[in-house]
CSV table of C-alpha atoms in Angstrom, one decimal:
chain,number,residue,atom,x,y,z
A,1,UNK,CA,114.7,73.4,134.0
A,2,UNK,CA,115.4,69.6,133.1
A,3,UNK,CA,112.3,68.5,134.7
A,4,UNK,CA,109.5,71.3,132.8
A,5,UNK,CA,111.5,70.7,129.7
A,6,UNK,CA,111.0,66.8,130.3
A,7,UNK,CA,107.5,67.3,131.4
A,8,UNK,CA,107.2,70.0,128.5
A,9,UNK,CA,108.1,67.4,125.9
A,10,UNK,CA,106.2,64.7,127.3
A,11,UNK,CA,103.1,66.7,127.4
A,12,UNK,CA,103.5,67.8,123.2
A,13,UNK,CA,104.1,64.2,122.7
A,14,UNK,CA,100.5,63.6,124.1
A,15,UNK,CA,99.1,66.8,122.4
A,16,UNK,CA,100.4,66.1,119.0
A,17,UNK,CA,99.7,62.1,119.6
A,18,UNK,CA,95.8,62.4,120.3
A,19,UNK,CA,93.9,62.0,117.0
A,20,UNK,CA,91.9,64.7,117.8
A,21,UNK,CA,94.7,67.2,116.9
A,22,UNK,CA,94.9,65.5,113.4
A,23,UNK,CA,91.2,66.6,113.2
A,24,UNK,CA,92.2,70.2,112.7
A,25,UNK,CA,94.9,69.2,110.6
A,26,UNK,CA,92.8,67.7,108.0
A,27,UNK,CA,89.8,70.3,108.8
A,28,UNK,CA,92.3,72.9,107.7
A,29,UNK,CA,94.0,71.4,104.3
A,30,UNK,CA,90.5,69.8,103.3
A,31,UNK,CA,89.0,73.8,103.5
A,32,UNK,CA,92.1,75.0,101.9
A,33,UNK,CA,92.1,73.0,99.2
A,34,UNK,CA,88.2,73.2,98.7
A,35,UNK,CA,88.4,77.1,98.1
A,36,UNK,CA,91.5,76.4,96.0
A,37,UNK,CA,89.4,74.2,94.0
A,38,UNK,CA,86.4,76.6,94.2
A,39,UNK,CA,88.4,79.5,92.9
A,40,UNK,CA,90.2,77.7,90.0
A,41,UNK,CA,86.7,77.0,88.7
A,42,UNK,CA,84.6,79.8,89.6
A,43,UNK,CA,87.0,82.6,90.6
A,44,UNK,CA,86.7,84.8,88.2
A,45,UNK,CA,82.9,85.0,88.8
A,46,UNK,CA,83.1,85.5,92.3
A,47,UNK,CA,85.8,88.4,92.1
A,48,UNK,CA,83.1,89.8,89.7
A,49,UNK,CA,80.6,90.7,92.4
A,50,UNK,CA,82.9,93.2,93.3
A,51,UNK,CA,85.1,94.5,90.7
A,52,UNK,CA,81.6,94.3,88.6
A,53,UNK,CA,81.0,97.6,90.4
A,54,UNK,CA,84.0,99.3,88.7
A,55,UNK,CA,83.6,97.6,85.5
A,56,UNK,CA,81.0,99.9,83.5
A,57,UNK,CA,83.7,102.8,84.2
A,58,UNK,CA,87.3,101.2,85.0
A,59,UNK,CA,89.3,98.6,83.0
A,60,UNK,CA,91.0,96.8,85.7
A,61,UNK,CA,94.8,95.6,84.7
A,62,UNK,CA,96.7,92.8,85.8
A,63,UNK,CA,96.0,89.2,87.6
A,64,UNK,CA,93.7,90.0,90.4
A,65,UNK,CA,93.0,85.6,91.3
A,66,UNK,CA,96.3,85.2,92.4
A,67,UNK,CA,98.0,83.5,95.2
A,68,UNK,CA,97.9,86.6,97.9
A,69,UNK,CA,94.1,86.7,97.0
A,70,UNK,CA,93.3,83.2,97.8
A,71,UNK,CA,95.1,83.4,100.6
A,72,UNK,CA,93.5,86.7,102.1
A,73,UNK,CA,90.2,84.6,101.5
A,74,UNK,CA,91.0,82.0,103.0
A,75,UNK,CA,92.6,83.2,106.1
A,76,UNK,CA,89.1,85.5,106.2
A,77,UNK,CA,87.0,82.3,105.6
A,78,UNK,CA,88.7,80.7,108.7
A,79,UNK,CA,88.4,83.2,110.9
A,80,UNK,CA,85.5,81.5,112.7
A,81,UNK,CA,86.4,78.1,112.3
A,82,UNK,CA,90.3,78.0,113.8
A,83,UNK,CA,89.5,78.9,117.1
A,84,UNK,CA,87.4,76.1,117.3
A,85,UNK,CA,90.0,73.9,116.3
A,86,UNK,CA,91.9,74.8,118.5
A,87,UNK,CA,89.2,75.0,121.5
A,88,UNK,CA,88.5,71.7,120.6
A,89,UNK,CA,92.0,70.2,121.6
A,90,UNK,CA,93.0,73.0,124.2
A,91,UNK,CA,89.7,72.7,126.5
A,92,UNK,CA,90.5,69.0,127.3
A,93,UNK,CA,94.2,69.8,127.8
A,94,UNK,CA,93.6,69.5,131.9
A,95,UNK,CA,89.8,68.3,132.1
A,96,UNK,CA,90.8,65.1,130.1
A,97,UNK,CA,92.9,64.3,132.3
A,98,UNK,CA,91.0,65.0,135.4
A,99,UNK,CA,87.9,63.1,133.6
A,100,UNK,CA,90.1,60.1,133.0
A,101,UNK,CA,91.9,59.9,136.7
A,102,UNK,CA,95.3,60.3,135.1
A,103,UNK,CA,96.0,63.5,136.1
A,104,UNK,CA,96.5,62.1,139.7
A,105,UNK,CA,99.5,60.3,138.5
A,106,UNK,CA,101.0,63.2,136.8
A,107,UNK,CA,100.6,65.2,140.3
A,108,UNK,CA,102.8,62.5,141.9
A,109,UNK,CA,105.6,63.8,139.8
A,110,UNK,CA,108.1,66.3,141.4
A,111,UNK,CA,107.1,68.8,139.1
A,112,UNK,CA,105.1,71.7,140.6
A,113,UNK,CA,101.7,72.0,139.7
A,114,UNK,CA,102.3,75.4,138.0
A,115,UNK,CA,104.9,73.9,135.9
A,116,UNK,CA,102.3,71.4,134.7
A,117,UNK,CA,100.1,73.9,133.6
A,118,UNK,CA,102.2,76.0,131.9
A,119,UNK,CA,103.6,72.4,130.0
A,120,UNK,CA,100.2,72.2,129.2
A,121,UNK,CA,99.4,75.7,128.2
A,122,UNK,CA,102.7,75.5,125.7
A,123,UNK,CA,101.6,72.2,124.3
A,124,UNK,CA,98.8,74.0,123.6
A,125,UNK,CA,100.0,76.8,122.1
A,126,UNK,CA,102.5,74.4,120.0
A,127,UNK,CA,99.6,72.8,118.5
A,128,UNK,CA,98.1,76.1,117.9
A,129,UNK,CA,101.4,77.3,116.0
A,130,UNK,CA,101.4,73.8,114.2
A,131,UNK,CA,97.8,74.8,112.9
A,132,UNK,CA,98.7,78.0,111.8
A,133,UNK,CA,102.0,76.7,109.9
A,134,UNK,CA,99.6,74.3,108.2
A,135,UNK,CA,97.4,77.3,107.6
A,136,UNK,CA,100.4,79.2,106.2
A,137,UNK,CA,101.9,76.5,103.9
A,138,UNK,CA,97.9,75.5,102.1
A,139,UNK,CA,96.8,79.4,102.1
A,140,UNK,CA,99.6,80.9,101.1
A,141,UNK,CA,102.6,78.8,99.5
A,142,UNK,CA,100.3,76.1,97.7
A,143,UNK,CA,97.8,79.3,96.4
A,144,UNK,CA,100.9,80.7,95.4
A,145,UNK,CA,101.7,77.7,93.5
A,146,UNK,CA,98.8,77.7,92.0
A,147,UNK,CA,97.4,80.9,91.3
A,148,UNK,CA,101.0,82.5,90.9
A,149,UNK,CA,102.5,85.8,92.9
A,150,UNK,CA,100.8,89.1,92.6
A,151,UNK,CA,99.2,92.5,94.0
A,152,UNK,CA,96.5,91.7,96.5
A,153,UNK,CA,93.6,93.5,96.0
A,154,UNK,CA,92.3,93.0,99.8
A,155,UNK,CA,88.3,93.7,100.2
A,156,UNK,CA,87.3,96.0,103.2
A,157,UNK,CA,84.2,97.5,104.4
A,158,UNK,CA,85.9,100.7,103.0
A,159,UNK,CA,86.9,99.3,99.3
A,160,UNK,CA,89.6,98.2,98.1
A,161,UNK,CA,93.4,98.5,98.8
A,162,UNK,CA,95.6,97.4,96.3
A,163,UNK,CA,99.0,96.2,98.0
A,164,UNK,CA,101.7,95.6,95.9
A,165,UNK,CA,103.5,92.2,95.6
A,166,UNK,CA,106.9,93.2,96.5
A,167,UNK,CA,105.4,94.8,99.8
A,168,UNK,CA,103.4,91.9,101.2
A,169,UNK,CA,105.7,89.0,102.8
A,170,UNK,CA,106.3,91.1,105.8
A,171,UNK,CA,102.7,91.3,106.0
A,172,UNK,CA,101.9,87.9,105.8
A,173,UNK,CA,104.3,87.1,108.7
A,174,UNK,CA,103.1,90.0,110.9
A,175,UNK,CA,99.4,89.0,109.7
A,176,UNK,CA,100.7,85.0,111.1
A,177,UNK,CA,101.9,86.6,114.3
A,178,UNK,CA,99.0,88.3,114.9
A,179,UNK,CA,97.1,85.6,114.3
A,180,UNK,CA,98.7,83.0,116.6
A,181,UNK,CA,98.3,85.7,119.4
A,182,UNK,CA,94.9,85.7,118.8
A,183,UNK,CA,94.5,81.7,118.9
A,184,UNK,CA,97.0,82.0,122.1
A,185,UNK,CA,93.9,83.6,123.7
A,186,UNK,CA,91.8,81.0,122.8
A,187,UNK,CA,94.1,78.3,123.8
A,188,UNK,CA,94.7,80.0,127.1
A,189,UNK,CA,90.5,80.4,127.6
A,190,UNK,CA,90.7,76.4,126.7
A,191,UNK,CA,93.3,75.9,129.7
A,192,UNK,CA,91.7,78.0,131.9
A,193,UNK,CA,88.1,76.2,131.9
A,194,UNK,CA,90.1,73.2,131.4
A,195,UNK,CA,91.3,73.3,134.7
A,196,UNK,CA,87.9,74.4,136.5
A,197,UNK,CA,86.0,72.0,134.5
A,198,UNK,CA,86.3,67.8,135.4
A,199,UNK,CA,85.1,66.8,132.4
A,200,UNK,CA,86.1,67.5,128.8
A,201,UNK,CA,83.2,68.4,127.1
A,202,UNK,CA,82.2,71.3,128.8
A,203,UNK,CA,85.4,73.6,128.8
A,204,UNK,CA,85.5,72.4,124.7
A,205,UNK,CA,81.5,73.4,123.8
A,206,UNK,CA,82.1,76.5,126.6
A,207,UNK,CA,84.7,78.1,124.6
A,208,UNK,CA,83.2,77.1,121.7
A,209,UNK,CA,79.8,78.7,122.8
A,210,UNK,CA,82.1,82.1,123.6
A,211,UNK,CA,83.2,82.5,120.3
A,212,UNK,CA,80.2,82.3,118.8
A,213,UNK,CA,78.5,84.8,120.7
A,214,UNK,CA,81.0,87.1,120.7
A,215,UNK,CA,81.5,86.8,116.7
A,216,UNK,CA,77.9,87.2,116.8
A,217,UNK,CA,77.7,90.4,118.8
A,218,UNK,CA,80.7,92.0,117.1
A,219,UNK,CA,78.8,91.2,113.0
A,220,UNK,CA,75.7,93.3,114.3
A,221,UNK,CA,76.0,97.2,113.9
A,222,UNK,CA,74.2,97.8,116.9
A,223,UNK,CA,74.2,100.4,119.4
A,224,UNK,CA,74.0,98.7,122.6
A,225,UNK,CA,76.4,96.5,121.2
A,226,UNK,CA,79.1,99.0,120.2
A,227,UNK,CA,79.6,99.5,124.3
A,228,UNK,CA,80.5,95.5,124.4
A,229,UNK,CA,82.5,95.3,121.4
A,230,UNK,CA,86.0,96.7,122.7
A,231,UNK,CA,85.9,94.0,125.8
A,232,UNK,CA,85.3,91.4,123.3
A,233,UNK,CA,88.4,89.4,122.6
A,234,UNK,CA,86.8,88.3,119.2
A,235,UNK,CA,87.2,91.9,118.3
A,236,UNK,CA,90.6,92.2,118.6
A,237,UNK,CA,91.6,89.2,116.8
A,238,UNK,CA,90.6,90.0,113.7
A,239,UNK,CA,93.5,92.9,113.8
A,240,UNK,CA,95.5,90.9,111.6
A,241,UNK,CA,93.0,92.3,108.5
A,242,UNK,CA,94.5,95.7,109.4
A,243,UNK,CA,98.0,95.0,108.1
A,244,UNK,CA,96.4,95.2,105.2
A,245,UNK,CA,95.2,98.9,104.8
A,246,UNK,CA,96.9,101.8,103.5
A,247,UNK,CA,98.0,103.6,105.8
A,248,UNK,CA,98.5,100.5,108.4
A,249,UNK,CA,96.4,101.7,111.4
A,250,UNK,CA,98.9,100.8,113.7
A,251,UNK,CA,98.3,102.3,117.0
A,252,UNK,CA,94.8,100.6,116.3
A,253,UNK,CA,96.8,97.2,115.9
A,254,UNK,CA,99.0,97.7,119.3
A,255,UNK,CA,96.3,98.5,121.2
A,256,UNK,CA,94.6,95.2,119.7
A,257,UNK,CA,98.0,92.8,120.5
A,258,UNK,CA,98.0,94.5,124.2
A,259,UNK,CA,94.4,93.6,124.9
A,260,UNK,CA,95.3,89.6,123.3
A,261,UNK,CA,97.9,89.5,125.5
A,262,UNK,CA,96.5,91.1,128.8
A,263,UNK,CA,93.8,88.5,128.1
A,264,UNK,CA,96.7,85.5,127.6
A,265,UNK,CA,98.3,86.9,131.1
A,266,UNK,CA,94.7,86.7,132.6
A,267,UNK,CA,93.8,83.5,131.3
A,268,UNK,CA,96.8,82.1,132.4
A,269,UNK,CA,96.9,83.1,135.8
A,270,UNK,CA,93.5,82.2,136.3
A,271,UNK,CA,94.3,78.9,135.2
A,272,UNK,CA,97.3,78.5,137.5
A,273,UNK,CA,95.6,79.9,140.1
A,274,UNK,CA,92.5,77.8,140.5
A,275,UNK,CA,94.6,74.7,139.5
A,276,UNK,CA,97.2,75.3,142.0
A,277,UNK,CA,94.2,75.3,145.0
A,278,UNK,CA,92.2,72.6,143.1
A,279,UNK,CA,91.2,69.2,144.8
A,280,UNK,CA,91.5,66.4,142.8
A,281,UNK,CA,88.8,64.2,143.5
A,282,UNK,CA,88.5,61.7,140.8
B,1,UNK,CA,61.7,139.8,56.0
B,2,UNK,CA,64.1,141.4,54.8
B,3,UNK,CA,65.5,141.2,58.6
B,4,UNK,CA,65.0,137.4,59.2
B,5,UNK,CA,66.7,136.5,55.7
B,6,UNK,CA,69.8,139.1,57.2
B,7,UNK,CA,69.7,137.3,60.2
B,8,UNK,CA,69.4,133.7,59.0
B,9,UNK,CA,72.3,134.7,56.5
B,10,UNK,CA,74.2,136.0,59.3
B,11,UNK,CA,73.7,132.6,61.4
B,12,UNK,CA,74.7,130.4,58.4
B,13,UNK,CA,77.7,132.2,57.8
B,14,UNK,CA,78.9,132.4,61.6
B,15,UNK,CA,78.1,128.4,61.7
B,16,UNK,CA,80.2,127.9,58.5
B,17,UNK,CA,83.1,129.8,59.8
B,18,UNK,CA,83.1,127.7,62.9
B,19,UNK,CA,83.1,124.9,61.1
B,20,UNK,CA,85.4,125.7,58.8
B,21,UNK,CA,87.7,127.0,61.8
B,22,UNK,CA,87.4,123.7,63.4
B,23,UNK,CA,88.4,121.9,60.3
B,24,UNK,CA,91.3,123.8,59.9
B,25,UNK,CA,92.4,123.3,63.6
B,26,UNK,CA,91.4,119.8,63.4
B,27,UNK,CA,93.8,119.5,60.2
B,28,UNK,CA,96.8,121.3,61.8
B,29,UNK,CA,96.6,118.8,64.7
B,30,UNK,CA,96.1,115.9,62.0
B,31,UNK,CA,99.4,117.1,60.8
B,32,UNK,CA,101.2,116.5,63.8
B,33,UNK,CA,99.1,113.2,64.9
B,34,UNK,CA,100.6,111.7,61.3
B,35,UNK,CA,103.9,112.6,62.5
B,36,UNK,CA,103.8,109.7,65.3
B,37,UNK,CA,103.4,106.0,63.6
B,38,UNK,CA,104.4,104.8,67.2
B,39,UNK,CA,105.8,105.4,70.1
B,40,UNK,CA,106.9,104.1,73.7
B,41,UNK,CA,107.6,105.9,76.8
B,42,UNK,CA,107.6,105.2,80.6
B,43,UNK,CA,105.1,106.2,82.4
B,44,UNK,CA,104.0,106.9,85.8
B,45,UNK,CA,100.6,106.3,87.2
B,46,UNK,CA,98.6,107.8,90.1
B,47,UNK,CA,95.5,106.3,91.4
B,48,UNK,CA,92.9,108.8,93.1
B,49,UNK,CA,89.8,106.5,93.0
B,50,UNK,CA,86.7,106.7,95.2
B,51,UNK,CA,87.0,103.7,97.4
B,52,UNK,CA,90.2,102.3,96.0
B,53,UNK,CA,93.6,102.8,97.7
B,54,UNK,CA,96.5,101.8,96.0
B,55,UNK,CA,100.2,103.2,95.4
B,56,UNK,CA,101.5,105.0,92.8
B,57,UNK,CA,103.1,102.6,89.9
B,58,UNK,CA,105.2,102.6,86.8
B,59,UNK,CA,105.7,101.2,83.7
B,60,UNK,CA,105.9,100.9,79.8
B,61,UNK,CA,103.6,102.4,77.4
B,62,UNK,CA,103.2,101.4,74.0
B,63,UNK,CA,101.0,102.8,71.1
B,64,UNK,CA,100.7,102.1,67.2
B,65,UNK,CA,98.6,103.6,65.1
B,66,UNK,CA,95.6,104.1,64.8
B,67,UNK,CA,94.6,103.1,68.0
B,68,UNK,CA,96.9,100.4,69.6
B,69,UNK,CA,97.4,101.3,73.1
B,70,UNK,CA,99.1,99.5,75.8
B,71,UNK,CA,99.9,100.4,79.3
B,72,UNK,CA,103.1,96.9,80.5
B,73,UNK,CA,104.0,96.9,84.1
B,74,UNK,CA,103.7,94.2,86.6
B,75,UNK,CA,100.8,94.6,89.2
B,76,UNK,CA,97.5,95.4,89.2
B,77,UNK,CA,96.3,99.2,88.1
B,78,UNK,CA,93.2,100.8,86.7
B,79,UNK,CA,92.4,102.5,83.3
B,80,UNK,CA,89.3,104.0,82.2
B,81,UNK,CA,87.2,101.8,79.9
B,82,UNK,CA,87.6,104.3,77.2
B,83,UNK,CA,91.0,104.6,76.9
B,84,UNK,CA,91.6,108.6,76.2
B,85,UNK,CA,94.9,108.1,74.7
B,86,UNK,CA,93.9,105.8,72.0
B,87,UNK,CA,90.6,107.8,71.3
B,88,UNK,CA,91.6,111.2,70.5
B,89,UNK,CA,94.2,110.5,67.5
B,90,UNK,CA,91.8,107.9,66.6
B,91,UNK,CA,89.0,109.8,66.7
B,92,UNK,CA,90.1,113.3,65.3
B,93,UNK,CA,92.0,111.3,62.7
B,94,UNK,CA,89.2,109.9,60.3
B,95,UNK,CA,87.7,112.9,59.4
B,96,UNK,CA,84.9,111.5,57.3
B,97,UNK,CA,83.5,110.3,60.6
B,98,UNK,CA,82.4,112.8,62.5
B,99,UNK,CA,81.0,116.3,61.9
B,100,UNK,CA,83.1,119.1,63.7
B,101,UNK,CA,82.0,122.2,64.9
B,102,UNK,CA,83.7,125.4,67.3
B,103,UNK,CA,81.2,125.5,70.0
B,104,UNK,CA,82.8,128.6,71.5
B,105,UNK,CA,86.6,129.7,73.4
B,106,UNK,CA,87.8,129.4,76.2
B,107,UNK,CA,90.9,130.2,78.4
B,108,UNK,CA,92.8,126.5,79.6
B,109,UNK,CA,96.0,127.0,81.4
B,110,UNK,CA,96.3,130.4,80.0
B,111,UNK,CA,96.2,129.6,76.5
B,112,UNK,CA,93.4,130.5,74.7
B,113,UNK,CA,91.2,127.2,73.7
B,114,UNK,CA,88.6,126.7,70.8
B,115,UNK,CA,86.1,124.0,71.9
B,116,UNK,CA,85.7,122.1,68.9
B,117,UNK,CA,82.6,119.3,68.9
B,118,UNK,CA,82.8,116.4,67.3
B,119,UNK,CA,79.7,114.9,66.3
B,120,UNK,CA,80.0,111.5,64.7
B,121,UNK,CA,78.1,110.7,61.7
B,122,UNK,CA,77.2,107.4,62.1
B,123,UNK,CA,75.0,106.1,65.2
B,124,UNK,CA,76.8,102.5,64.8
B,125,UNK,CA,80.0,104.6,66.6
B,126,UNK,CA,80.2,104.3,70.8
B,127,UNK,CA,80.7,107.9,70.3
B,128,UNK,CA,78.3,110.4,71.2
B,129,UNK,CA,79.6,113.7,72.0
B,130,UNK,CA,83.5,114.4,71.7
B,131,UNK,CA,84.8,117.8,73.0
B,132,UNK,CA,88.2,119.3,72.3
B,133,UNK,CA,89.5,122.2,73.6
B,134,UNK,CA,92.5,122.8,71.5
B,135,UNK,CA,94.6,125.7,71.5
B,136,UNK,CA,93.8,128.2,68.6
B,137,UNK,CA,97.5,129.4,68.4
B,138,UNK,CA,99.9,126.3,68.2
B,139,UNK,CA,96.7,123.6,67.9
B,140,UNK,CA,97.3,121.0,70.5
B,141,UNK,CA,94.5,119.1,72.4
B,142,UNK,CA,94.9,120.6,76.2
B,143,UNK,CA,91.7,118.9,77.3
B,144,UNK,CA,89.3,116.7,76.2
B,145,UNK,CA,85.5,115.6,77.2
B,146,UNK,CA,84.3,112.5,75.9
B,147,UNK,CA,80.7,111.0,76.1
B,148,UNK,CA,80.2,107.2,74.9
B,149,UNK,CA,77.2,105.3,74.9
B,150,UNK,CA,77.8,102.7,77.5
B,151,UNK,CA,80.9,104.1,79.3
B,152,UNK,CA,79.3,107.6,80.5
B,153,UNK,CA,81.8,110.7,80.1
B,154,UNK,CA,85.5,111.1,80.8
B,155,UNK,CA,87.4,114.2,81.0
B,156,UNK,CA,91.0,114.7,80.3
B,157,UNK,CA,93.6,117.5,80.9
B,158,UNK,CA,96.4,116.9,79.3
B,159,UNK,CA,100.3,119.0,79.9
B,160,UNK,CA,102.5,119.0,76.9
B,161,UNK,CA,106.2,120.0,77.0
B,162,UNK,CA,109.2,118.8,74.7
B,163,UNK,CA,107.2,116.7,72.6
B,164,UNK,CA,104.4,118.8,71.5
B,165,UNK,CA,105.4,119.1,68.5
B,166,UNK,CA,104.3,115.1,68.0
B,167,UNK,CA,101.2,116.3,70.0
B,168,UNK,CA,102.4,113.6,73.0
B,169,UNK,CA,101.8,115.2,76.4
B,170,UNK,CA,103.8,114.6,79.5
B,171,UNK,CA,101.3,114.4,81.6
B,172,UNK,CA,97.2,113.6,81.3
B,173,UNK,CA,94.8,113.9,84.3
B,174,UNK,CA,92.3,111.5,83.4
B,175,UNK,CA,88.3,112.5,85.4
B,176,UNK,CA,86.1,110.1,85.7
B,177,UNK,CA,83.3,109.8,87.8
B,178,UNK,CA,82.4,106.9,89.4
B,179,UNK,CA,80.1,105.4,92.4
B,180,UNK,CA,81.9,104.0,95.6
B,181,UNK,CA,81.9,100.4,96.2
B,182,UNK,CA,79.5,98.6,97.9
B,183,UNK,CA,81.4,96.0,100.1
B,184,UNK,CA,78.7,93.8,102.3
B,185,UNK,CA,80.5,93.1,105.5
B,186,UNK,CA,80.0,89.5,104.9
B,187,UNK,CA,82.2,89.9,101.4
B,188,UNK,CA,85.1,92.2,103.8
B,189,UNK,CA,84.3,90.3,106.6
B,190,UNK,CA,85.2,93.3,108.3
B,191,UNK,CA,83.5,92.7,111.3
B,192,UNK,CA,84.7,95.5,113.3
B,193,UNK,CA,84.3,98.3,111.0
B,194,UNK,CA,80.4,100.0,110.9
B,195,UNK,CA,79.2,98.8,107.8
B,196,UNK,CA,79.2,101.9,104.8
B,197,UNK,CA,76.4,104.6,105.1
B,198,UNK,CA,74.0,103.7,102.4
B,199,UNK,CA,73.0,107.2,101.6
B,200,UNK,CA,76.3,107.9,100.4
B,201,UNK,CA,76.9,104.5,98.7
B,202,UNK,CA,75.1,106.2,95.3
B,203,UNK,CA,76.8,109.7,95.8
B,204,UNK,CA,78.8,110.1,92.0
B,205,UNK,CA,82.4,111.3,93.2
B,206,UNK,CA,85.3,112.2,90.6
B,207,UNK,CA,88.1,110.2,90.6
B,208,UNK,CA,91.4,110.7,88.7
B,209,UNK,CA,93.9,109.1,87.2
B,210,UNK,CA,97.5,110.9,86.5
B,211,UNK,CA,99.6,109.6,84.0
B,212,UNK,CA,102.9,111.1,83.7
B,213,UNK,CA,105.1,110.5,80.6
B,214,UNK,CA,108.8,110.4,80.3
B,215,UNK,CA,112.1,109.1,77.7
B,216,UNK,CA,109.0,109.3,74.6
B,217,UNK,CA,111.1,107.3,72.0
B,218,UNK,CA,109.3,107.9,68.7
B,219,UNK,CA,109.0,106.0,65.2
B,220,UNK,CA,111.3,103.1,66.6
B,221,UNK,CA,108.8,100.5,64.8
B,222,UNK,CA,109.2,98.3,67.9
B,223,UNK,CA,107.9,94.8,68.0
B,224,UNK,CA,104.2,94.2,67.7
B,225,UNK,CA,104.6,91.4,70.7
B,226,UNK,CA,104.4,94.5,72.9
B,227,UNK,CA,101.0,95.3,72.2
B,228,UNK,CA,100.2,92.0,73.0
B,229,UNK,CA,98.6,91.1,76.1
B,230,UNK,CA,101.1,88.8,78.0
B,231,UNK,CA,99.9,86.6,82.1
B,232,UNK,CA,100.9,90.2,83.6
């Protein structure tokens, strides 16, 4: 166990110290601050495109443009970007060392290959967690500091759902947990491809391409795509949004979490299976 | 010719009686309105608006004559653009600004009501037509239908009990006709859900807002600051 802890610690330090890891943090912070600035300046006009439809009949009272709404919009906006940032780091975890040849030194340690893959996978998850932590701080806490706390007017395809401010913190907590589970799928896919491929670019590009293709399939309302959608992990990655519906479709959320968890198990299983049998020729 | 004159005379007479009856009813009603300079109350709001899901919420109501009305609560809520609470007394009290006529009688919640039509005399007003169902025995507005230039038609049903001598309702059910909100997939980023059926988007649906009042405090002369907007 001590041996595994040492490898894990080493892998975490390696993951964090890499310059590319900081790109993720920088991108998240920049996007959050940029959106907050834009909403501070033009938020009311942007919101008017939605609330304007009710404006001729209703007068909407209360502070709509608050920290909770900004966090909701930021999270929605980052649906596509966050997995790419995770793939950027996790797709390189093993293949990068294979390409550089340092994997041979790593394999000379007494730790088994399974432990090495697990340590690398966990360090990828830790990076994912830190990325979400930065997102949470900027999207939720900084937004609340700038725009104040208030009821969330969540926009979904059915219309608007108003979630009361005193009923929202547990939803955010659960949403970030589901987001972590979703991004863990991407991290696991990246780790899996990283064990299979021997250069650092191909796994990253493959993960990115997979996410982009799956997301595009999910965006179109076509009968042929409807058959495929339930099997795509990207379909279940946005299940955190269901926490902001009323009533909450608990069974759908639990099903999505189950599917995501299954993906993680499968990707990690393949990664361990493949890496244990892999010939290191570089 | 004689018959025609007789018919015309009877028509004018009936009409004159209808106008007089309407004026009498409004006069009795205004006597009750005039007793109230201001009031505060607790309000429970229940929303059933097409395309909008929101929980019930409560707050405090503040009213000062002639038409200053405000609901203070923490959070987001919807009220009709033309606030029926503001409209009812303010509209009826200024008797010089409209002409009134009884257009018929109807039972509302088992009470015989005169349907009093209010037609503004000046076109500068926002109001096009106001219909008030006024209880004939005990003048109270049990139902209204107000049509304005910019905000369409809004219907209300009023339920009274303890504070009926002041014409302050225990419950107001506001009915508003509205179209469902159109939400693009890009705006909602709801990738899993199907886009809304476009044919249903233009269908007009009736939404209701129910306001239930308790703890009325009448003529307490509260501060004007309660009616001012804050950052709530």
